[in-house]
PDB file of C-alpha atoms and ligand atoms in Angstrom:
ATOM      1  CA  UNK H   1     -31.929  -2.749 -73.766  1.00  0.00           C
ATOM      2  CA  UNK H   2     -33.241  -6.162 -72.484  1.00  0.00           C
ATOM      3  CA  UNK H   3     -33.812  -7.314 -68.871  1.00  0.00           C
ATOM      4  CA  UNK H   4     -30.970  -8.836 -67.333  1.00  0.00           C
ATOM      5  CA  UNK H   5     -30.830 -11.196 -64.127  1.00  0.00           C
ATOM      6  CA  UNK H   6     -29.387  -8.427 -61.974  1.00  0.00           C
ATOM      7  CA  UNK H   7     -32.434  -5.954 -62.674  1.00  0.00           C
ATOM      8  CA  UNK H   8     -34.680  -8.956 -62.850  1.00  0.00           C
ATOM      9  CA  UNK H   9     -33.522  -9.248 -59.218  1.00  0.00           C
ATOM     10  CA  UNK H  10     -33.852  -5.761 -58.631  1.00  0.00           C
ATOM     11  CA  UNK H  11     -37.237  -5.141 -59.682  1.00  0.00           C
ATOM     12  CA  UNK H  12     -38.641  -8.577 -57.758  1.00  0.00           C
ATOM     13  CA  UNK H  13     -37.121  -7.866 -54.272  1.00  0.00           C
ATOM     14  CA  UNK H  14     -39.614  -6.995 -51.997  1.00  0.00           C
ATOM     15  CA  UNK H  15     -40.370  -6.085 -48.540  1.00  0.00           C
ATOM     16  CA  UNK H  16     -41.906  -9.526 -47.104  1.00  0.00           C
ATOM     17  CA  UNK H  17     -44.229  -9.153 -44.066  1.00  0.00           C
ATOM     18  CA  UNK H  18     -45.038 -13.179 -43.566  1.00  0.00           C
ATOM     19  CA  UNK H  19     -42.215 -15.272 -43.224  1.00  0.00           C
ATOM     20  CA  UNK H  20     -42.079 -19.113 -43.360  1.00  0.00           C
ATOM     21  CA  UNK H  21     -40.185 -19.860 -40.249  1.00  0.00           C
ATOM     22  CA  UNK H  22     -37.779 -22.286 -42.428  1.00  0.00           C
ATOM     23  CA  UNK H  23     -34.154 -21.494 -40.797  1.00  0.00           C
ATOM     24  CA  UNK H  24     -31.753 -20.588 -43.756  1.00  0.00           C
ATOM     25  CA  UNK H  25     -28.429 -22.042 -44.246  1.00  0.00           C
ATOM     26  CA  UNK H  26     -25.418 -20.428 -42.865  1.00  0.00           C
ATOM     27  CA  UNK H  27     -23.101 -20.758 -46.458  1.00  0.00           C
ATOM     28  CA  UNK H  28     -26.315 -18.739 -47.621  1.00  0.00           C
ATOM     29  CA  UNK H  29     -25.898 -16.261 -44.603  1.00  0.00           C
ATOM     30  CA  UNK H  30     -22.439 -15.678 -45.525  1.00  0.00           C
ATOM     31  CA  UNK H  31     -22.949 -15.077 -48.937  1.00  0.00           C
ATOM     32  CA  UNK H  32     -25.388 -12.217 -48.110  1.00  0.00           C
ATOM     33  CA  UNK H  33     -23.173 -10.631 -45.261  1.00  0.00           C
ATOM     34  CA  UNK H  34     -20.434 -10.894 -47.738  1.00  0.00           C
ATOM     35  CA  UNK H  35     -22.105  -8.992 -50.080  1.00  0.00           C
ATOM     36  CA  UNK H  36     -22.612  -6.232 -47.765  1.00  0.00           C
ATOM     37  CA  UNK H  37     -19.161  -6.028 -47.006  1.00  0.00           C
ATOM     38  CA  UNK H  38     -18.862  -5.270 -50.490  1.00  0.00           C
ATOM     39  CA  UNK H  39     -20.707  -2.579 -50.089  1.00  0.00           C
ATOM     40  CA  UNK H  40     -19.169   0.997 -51.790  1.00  0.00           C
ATOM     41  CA  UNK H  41     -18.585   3.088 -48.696  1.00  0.00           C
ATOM     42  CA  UNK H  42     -17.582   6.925 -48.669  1.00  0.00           C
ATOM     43  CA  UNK H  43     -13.548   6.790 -48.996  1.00  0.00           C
ATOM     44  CA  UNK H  44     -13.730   3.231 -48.666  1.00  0.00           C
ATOM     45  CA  UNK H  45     -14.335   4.011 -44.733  1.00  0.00           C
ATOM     46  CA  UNK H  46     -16.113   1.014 -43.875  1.00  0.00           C
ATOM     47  CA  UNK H  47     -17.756   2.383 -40.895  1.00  0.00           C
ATOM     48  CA  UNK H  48     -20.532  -0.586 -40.587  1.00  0.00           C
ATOM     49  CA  UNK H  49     -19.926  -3.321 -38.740  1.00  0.00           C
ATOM     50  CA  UNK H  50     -22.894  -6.731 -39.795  1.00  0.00           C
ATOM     51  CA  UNK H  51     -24.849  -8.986 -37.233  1.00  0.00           C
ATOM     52  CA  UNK H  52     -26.291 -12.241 -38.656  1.00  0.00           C
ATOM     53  CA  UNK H  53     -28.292 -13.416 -35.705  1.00  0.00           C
ATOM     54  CA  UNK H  54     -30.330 -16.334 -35.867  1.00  0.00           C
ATOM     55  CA  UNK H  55     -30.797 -17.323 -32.511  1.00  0.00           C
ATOM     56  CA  UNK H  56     -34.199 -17.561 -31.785  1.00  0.00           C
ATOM     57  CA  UNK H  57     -34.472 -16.759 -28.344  1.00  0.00           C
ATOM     58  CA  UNK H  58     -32.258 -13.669 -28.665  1.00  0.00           C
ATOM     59  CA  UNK H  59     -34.644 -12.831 -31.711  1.00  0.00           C
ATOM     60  CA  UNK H  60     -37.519 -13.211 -29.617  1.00  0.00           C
ATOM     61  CA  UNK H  61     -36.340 -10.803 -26.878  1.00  0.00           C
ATOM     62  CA  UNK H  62     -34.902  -8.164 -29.115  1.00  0.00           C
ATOM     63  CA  UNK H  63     -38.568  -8.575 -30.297  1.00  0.00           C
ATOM     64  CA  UNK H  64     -40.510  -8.165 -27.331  1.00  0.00           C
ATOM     65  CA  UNK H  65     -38.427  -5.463 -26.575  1.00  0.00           C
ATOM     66  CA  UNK H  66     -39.442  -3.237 -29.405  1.00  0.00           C
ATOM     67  CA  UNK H  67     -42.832  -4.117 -29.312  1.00  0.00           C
ATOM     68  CA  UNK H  68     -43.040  -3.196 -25.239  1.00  0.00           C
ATOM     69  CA  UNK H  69     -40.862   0.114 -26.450  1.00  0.00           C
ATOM     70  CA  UNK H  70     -43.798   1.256 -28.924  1.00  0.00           C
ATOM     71  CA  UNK H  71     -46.559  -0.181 -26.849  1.00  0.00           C
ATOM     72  CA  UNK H  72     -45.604   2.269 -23.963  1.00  0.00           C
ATOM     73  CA  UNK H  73     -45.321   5.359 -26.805  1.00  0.00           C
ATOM     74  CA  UNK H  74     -48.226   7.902 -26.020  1.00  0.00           C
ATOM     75  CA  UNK H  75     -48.007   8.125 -30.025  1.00  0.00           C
ATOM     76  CA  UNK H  76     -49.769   4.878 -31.221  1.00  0.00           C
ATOM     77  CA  UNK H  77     -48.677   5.578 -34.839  1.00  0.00           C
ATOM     78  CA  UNK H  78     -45.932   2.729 -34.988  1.00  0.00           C
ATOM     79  CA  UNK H  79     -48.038  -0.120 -33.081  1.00  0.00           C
ATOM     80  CA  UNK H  80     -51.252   0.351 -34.584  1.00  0.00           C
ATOM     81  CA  UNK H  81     -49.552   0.218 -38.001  1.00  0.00           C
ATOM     82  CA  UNK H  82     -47.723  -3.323 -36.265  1.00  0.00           C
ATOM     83  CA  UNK H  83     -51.095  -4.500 -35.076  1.00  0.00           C
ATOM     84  CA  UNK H  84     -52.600  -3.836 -38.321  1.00  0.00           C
ATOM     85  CA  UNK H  85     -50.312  -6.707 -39.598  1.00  0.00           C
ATOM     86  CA  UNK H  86     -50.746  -9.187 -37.088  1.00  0.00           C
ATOM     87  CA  UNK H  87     -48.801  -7.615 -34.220  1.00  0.00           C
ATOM     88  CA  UNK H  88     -45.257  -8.982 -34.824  1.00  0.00           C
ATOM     89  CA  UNK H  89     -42.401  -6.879 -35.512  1.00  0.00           C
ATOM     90  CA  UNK H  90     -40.014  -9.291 -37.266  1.00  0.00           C
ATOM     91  CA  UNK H  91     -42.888 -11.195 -39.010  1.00  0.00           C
ATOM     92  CA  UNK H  92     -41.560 -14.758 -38.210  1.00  0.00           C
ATOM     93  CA  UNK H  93     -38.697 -14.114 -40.289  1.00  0.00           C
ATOM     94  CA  UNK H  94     -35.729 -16.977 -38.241  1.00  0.00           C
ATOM     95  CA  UNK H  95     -32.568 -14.355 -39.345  1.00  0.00           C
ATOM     96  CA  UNK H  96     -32.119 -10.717 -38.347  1.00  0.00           C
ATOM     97  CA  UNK H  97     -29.120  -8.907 -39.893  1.00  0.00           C
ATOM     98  CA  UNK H  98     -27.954  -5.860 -37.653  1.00  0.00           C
ATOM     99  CA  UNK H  99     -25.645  -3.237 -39.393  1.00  0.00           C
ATOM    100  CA  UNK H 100     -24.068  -1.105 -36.911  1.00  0.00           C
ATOM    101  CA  UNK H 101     -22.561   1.821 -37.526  1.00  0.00           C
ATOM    102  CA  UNK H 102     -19.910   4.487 -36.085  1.00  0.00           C
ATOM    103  CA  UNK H 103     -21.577   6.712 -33.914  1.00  0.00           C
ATOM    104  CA  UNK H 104     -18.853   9.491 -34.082  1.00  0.00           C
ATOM    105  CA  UNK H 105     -18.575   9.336 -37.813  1.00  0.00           C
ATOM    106  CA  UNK H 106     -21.520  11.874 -38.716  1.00  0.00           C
ATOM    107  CA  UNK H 107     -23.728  11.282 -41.275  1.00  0.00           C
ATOM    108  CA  UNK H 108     -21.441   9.243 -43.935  1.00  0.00           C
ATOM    109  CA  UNK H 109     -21.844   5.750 -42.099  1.00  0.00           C
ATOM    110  CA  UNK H 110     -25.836   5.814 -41.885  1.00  0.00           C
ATOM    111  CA  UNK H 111     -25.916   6.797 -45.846  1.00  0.00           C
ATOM    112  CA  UNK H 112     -23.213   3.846 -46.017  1.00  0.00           C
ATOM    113  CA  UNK H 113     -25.143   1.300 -43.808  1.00  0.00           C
ATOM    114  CA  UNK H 114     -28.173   1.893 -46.627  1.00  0.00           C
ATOM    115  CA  UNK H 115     -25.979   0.982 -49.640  1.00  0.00           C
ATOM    116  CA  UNK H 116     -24.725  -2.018 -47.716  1.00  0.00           C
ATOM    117  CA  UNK H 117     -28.360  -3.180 -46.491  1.00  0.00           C
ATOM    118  CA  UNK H 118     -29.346  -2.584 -49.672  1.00  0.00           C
ATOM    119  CA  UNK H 119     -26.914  -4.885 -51.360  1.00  0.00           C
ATOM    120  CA  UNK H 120     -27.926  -7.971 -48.585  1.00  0.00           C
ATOM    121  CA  UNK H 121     -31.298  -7.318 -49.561  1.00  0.00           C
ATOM    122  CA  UNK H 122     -30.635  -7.602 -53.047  1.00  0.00           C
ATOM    123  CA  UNK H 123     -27.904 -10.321 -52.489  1.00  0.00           C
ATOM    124  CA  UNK H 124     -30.748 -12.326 -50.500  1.00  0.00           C
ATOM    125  CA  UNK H 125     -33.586 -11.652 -53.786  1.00  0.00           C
ATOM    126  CA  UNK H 126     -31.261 -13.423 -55.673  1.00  0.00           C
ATOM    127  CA  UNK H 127     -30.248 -16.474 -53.522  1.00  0.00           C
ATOM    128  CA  UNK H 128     -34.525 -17.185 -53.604  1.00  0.00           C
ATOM    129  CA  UNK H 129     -34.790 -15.694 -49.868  1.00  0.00           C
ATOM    130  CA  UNK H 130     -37.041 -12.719 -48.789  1.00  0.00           C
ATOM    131  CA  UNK H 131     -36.654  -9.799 -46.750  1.00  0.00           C
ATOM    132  CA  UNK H 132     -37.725  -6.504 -44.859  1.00  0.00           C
ATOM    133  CA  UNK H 133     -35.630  -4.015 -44.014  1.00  0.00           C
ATOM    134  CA  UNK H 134     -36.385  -2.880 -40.799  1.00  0.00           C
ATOM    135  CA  UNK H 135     -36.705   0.525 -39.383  1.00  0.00           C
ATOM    136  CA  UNK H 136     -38.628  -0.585 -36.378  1.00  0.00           C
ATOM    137  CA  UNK H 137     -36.429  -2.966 -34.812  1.00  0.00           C
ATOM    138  CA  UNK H 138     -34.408   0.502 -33.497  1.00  0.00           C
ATOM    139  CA  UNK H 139     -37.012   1.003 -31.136  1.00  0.00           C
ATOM    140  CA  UNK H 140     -35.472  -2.202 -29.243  1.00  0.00           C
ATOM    141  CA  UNK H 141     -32.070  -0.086 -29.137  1.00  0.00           C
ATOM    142  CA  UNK H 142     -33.980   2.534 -27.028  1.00  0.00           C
ATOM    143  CA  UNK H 143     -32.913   3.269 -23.553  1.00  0.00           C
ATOM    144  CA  UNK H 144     -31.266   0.853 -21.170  1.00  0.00           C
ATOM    145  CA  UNK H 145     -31.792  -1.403 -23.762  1.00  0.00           C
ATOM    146  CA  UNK H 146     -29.159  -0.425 -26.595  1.00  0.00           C
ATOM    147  CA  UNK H 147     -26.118  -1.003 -24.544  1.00  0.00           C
ATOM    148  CA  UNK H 148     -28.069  -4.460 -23.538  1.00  0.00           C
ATOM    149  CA  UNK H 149     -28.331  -5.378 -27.587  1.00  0.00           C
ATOM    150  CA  UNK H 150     -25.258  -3.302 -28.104  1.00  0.00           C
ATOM    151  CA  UNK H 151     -23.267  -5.901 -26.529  1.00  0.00           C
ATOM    152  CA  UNK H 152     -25.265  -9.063 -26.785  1.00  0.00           C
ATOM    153  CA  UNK H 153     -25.074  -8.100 -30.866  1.00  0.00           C
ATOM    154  CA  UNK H 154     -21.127  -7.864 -30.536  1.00  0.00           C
ATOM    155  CA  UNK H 155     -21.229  -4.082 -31.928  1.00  0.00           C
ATOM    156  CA  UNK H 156     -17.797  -3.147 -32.293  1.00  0.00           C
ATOM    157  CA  UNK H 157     -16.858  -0.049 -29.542  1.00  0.00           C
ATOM    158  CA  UNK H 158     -18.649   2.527 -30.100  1.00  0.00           C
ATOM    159  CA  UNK H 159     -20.901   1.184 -32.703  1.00  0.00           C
ATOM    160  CA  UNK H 160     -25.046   2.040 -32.750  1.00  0.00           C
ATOM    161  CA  UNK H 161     -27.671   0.188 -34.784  1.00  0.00           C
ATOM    162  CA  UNK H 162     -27.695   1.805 -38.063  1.00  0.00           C
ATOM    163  CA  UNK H 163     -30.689  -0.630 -39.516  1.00  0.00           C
ATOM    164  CA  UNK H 164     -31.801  -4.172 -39.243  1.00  0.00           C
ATOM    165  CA  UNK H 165     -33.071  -6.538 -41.749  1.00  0.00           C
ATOM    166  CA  UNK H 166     -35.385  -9.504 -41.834  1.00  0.00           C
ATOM    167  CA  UNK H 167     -34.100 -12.110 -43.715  1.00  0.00           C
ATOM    168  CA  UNK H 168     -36.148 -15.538 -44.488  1.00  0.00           C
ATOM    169  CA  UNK H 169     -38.089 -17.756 -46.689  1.00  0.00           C
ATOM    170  CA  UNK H 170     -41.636 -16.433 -47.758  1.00  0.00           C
ATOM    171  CA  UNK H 171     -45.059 -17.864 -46.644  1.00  0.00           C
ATOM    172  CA  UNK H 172     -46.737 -16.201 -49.551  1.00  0.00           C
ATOM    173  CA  UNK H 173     -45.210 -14.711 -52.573  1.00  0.00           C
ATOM    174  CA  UNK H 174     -45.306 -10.628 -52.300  1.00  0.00           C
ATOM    175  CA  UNK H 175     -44.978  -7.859 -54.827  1.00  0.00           C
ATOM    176  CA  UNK H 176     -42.695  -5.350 -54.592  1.00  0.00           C
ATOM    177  CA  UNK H 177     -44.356  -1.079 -54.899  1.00  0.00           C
ATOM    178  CA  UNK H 178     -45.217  -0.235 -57.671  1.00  0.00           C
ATOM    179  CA  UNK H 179     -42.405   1.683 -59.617  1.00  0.00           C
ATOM    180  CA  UNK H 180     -43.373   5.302 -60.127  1.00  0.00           C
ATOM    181  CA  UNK H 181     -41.170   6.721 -63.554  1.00  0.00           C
ATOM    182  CA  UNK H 182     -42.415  10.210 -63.013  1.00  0.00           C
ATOM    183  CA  UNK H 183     -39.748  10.674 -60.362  1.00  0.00           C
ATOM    184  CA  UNK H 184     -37.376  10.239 -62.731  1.00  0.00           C
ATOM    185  CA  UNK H 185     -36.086  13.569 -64.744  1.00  0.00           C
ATOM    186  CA  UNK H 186     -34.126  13.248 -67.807  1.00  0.00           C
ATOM    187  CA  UNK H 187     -32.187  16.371 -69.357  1.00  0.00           C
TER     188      UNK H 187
HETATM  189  C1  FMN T   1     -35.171   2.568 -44.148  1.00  0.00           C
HETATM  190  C2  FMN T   1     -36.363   1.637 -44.265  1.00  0.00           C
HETATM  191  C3  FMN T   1     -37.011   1.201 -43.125  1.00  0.00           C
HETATM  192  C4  FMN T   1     -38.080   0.315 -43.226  1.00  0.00           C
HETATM  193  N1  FMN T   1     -38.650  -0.162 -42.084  1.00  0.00           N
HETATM  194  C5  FMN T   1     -39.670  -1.049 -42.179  1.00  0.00           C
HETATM  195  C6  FMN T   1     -40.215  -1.637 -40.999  1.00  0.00           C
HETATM  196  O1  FMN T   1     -39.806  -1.365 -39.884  1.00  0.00           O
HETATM  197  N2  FMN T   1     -41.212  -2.549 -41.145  1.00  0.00           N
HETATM  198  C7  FMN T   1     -41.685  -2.894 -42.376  1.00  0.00           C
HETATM  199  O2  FMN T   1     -42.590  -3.728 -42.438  1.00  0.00           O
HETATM  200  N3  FMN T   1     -41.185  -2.367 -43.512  1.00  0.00           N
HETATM  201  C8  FMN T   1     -40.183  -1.468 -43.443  1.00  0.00           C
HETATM  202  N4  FMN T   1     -39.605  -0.967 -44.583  1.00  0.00           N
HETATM  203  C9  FMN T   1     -40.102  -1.415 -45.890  1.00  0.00           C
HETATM  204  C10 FMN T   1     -40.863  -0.325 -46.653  1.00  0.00           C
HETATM  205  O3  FMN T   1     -42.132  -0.139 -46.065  1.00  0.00           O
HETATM  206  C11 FMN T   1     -40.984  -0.786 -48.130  1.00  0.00           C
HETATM  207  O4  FMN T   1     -39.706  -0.805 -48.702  1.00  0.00           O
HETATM  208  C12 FMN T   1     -41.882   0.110 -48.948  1.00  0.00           C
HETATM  209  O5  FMN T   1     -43.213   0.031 -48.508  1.00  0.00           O
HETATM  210  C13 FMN T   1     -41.857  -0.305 -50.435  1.00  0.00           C
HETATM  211  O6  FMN T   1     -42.269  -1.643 -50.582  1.00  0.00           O
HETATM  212  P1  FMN T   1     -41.332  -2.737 -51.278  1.00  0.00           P
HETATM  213  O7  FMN T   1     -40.033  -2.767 -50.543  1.00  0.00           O
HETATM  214  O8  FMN T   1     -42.110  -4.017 -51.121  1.00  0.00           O
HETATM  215  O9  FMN T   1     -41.172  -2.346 -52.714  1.00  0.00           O
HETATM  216  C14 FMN T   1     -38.538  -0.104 -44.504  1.00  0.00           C
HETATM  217  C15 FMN T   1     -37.851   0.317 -45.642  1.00  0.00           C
HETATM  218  C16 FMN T   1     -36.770   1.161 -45.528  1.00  0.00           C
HETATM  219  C17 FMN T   1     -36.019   1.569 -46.777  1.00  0.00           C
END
């Protein structure tokens, strides 16, 4: 079988850590928060709820919130590994897309807020736009904080962050892990 555009796509997307501040368009937001309400969902539940923000100074404190969060960690794991890439969380990147998720719904909406982040990050790999998804943004959610973001994020009523993403044009191209076919088992 030959390569198609759709696993051309796949293979390419990577996780970009240097992001040309550019802003990006908001007919290309939609498209890529449309595809993640496209998203397959357990019983067609639904139980994510997506935040395109791209207001800079609401990045920028969501920001300096997580970083002040890990700085204050005894465990240094999480900021050395920031400082180690130039001490930003969100890399520059001018979009973060927040996918909340229904706190009460067990573990079905976090394994559906993956398949939906995954399909914006694919959606945005083939629109020419990079991304990161972003584990470390949640520690901006921590304490007093989440009900802060909660609300300034418009989650719906008892929604949490499920994951963020970083969505932007890249400084530098980047290249995605390398693919390892030994986890794969055929019988
Ligand atoms: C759930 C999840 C959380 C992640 N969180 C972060 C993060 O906070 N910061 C970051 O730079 N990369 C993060 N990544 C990106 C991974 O490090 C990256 O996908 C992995 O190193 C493979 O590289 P690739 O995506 O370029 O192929 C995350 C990825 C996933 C799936």
């Amino acid at each position: 079988m030959q390569m198609n555009e759709t696993l051309s796509v796949i293979r390419n997307r990577y996780s970009c850590r240097a992001f040309d501040e550019r802003p990006v368009g908001d007919d290309i937001l939609r498209l890529i928060a449309e595809a993640g309400v496209q998203s397959p969902s357990g019983m067609n539940t639904q139980k994510w709820h997506i935040t395109v923000v791209s207001d800079k100074s609401l990045l920028d404190e969501i920001e300096g919130a997580g970083l002040a969060e890990m700085n204050a960690m005894p465990d240094k794991t999480a900021i050395d590994r920031i400082n180690s890439r130039g001490g930003r969380l969100f890399y520059y990147a001018p979009v973060l897309i927040a996918v909340s998720i229904d706190a009460t719904g067990g573990d079905l909406p976090l394994l559906d807020c993956g398949i939906c982040v995954e399909n914006m990050t694919i959606a945005a790999a083939s629109l020419g736009l990079a991304s990161c998804i972003c584990g470390l943004a949640g520690f901006a959610f921590q304490g007093e904080n989440e009900k802060k973001f909660n609300e300034k994020l418009k989650f719906p009523p008892g929604y949490i962050l499920g994951m963020s993403i970083l969505i932007g044009y890249e400084k530098n191209p980047g290249k995605p892990h390398e693919p390892d076919s030994g986890k794969i088992t055929y019988i």
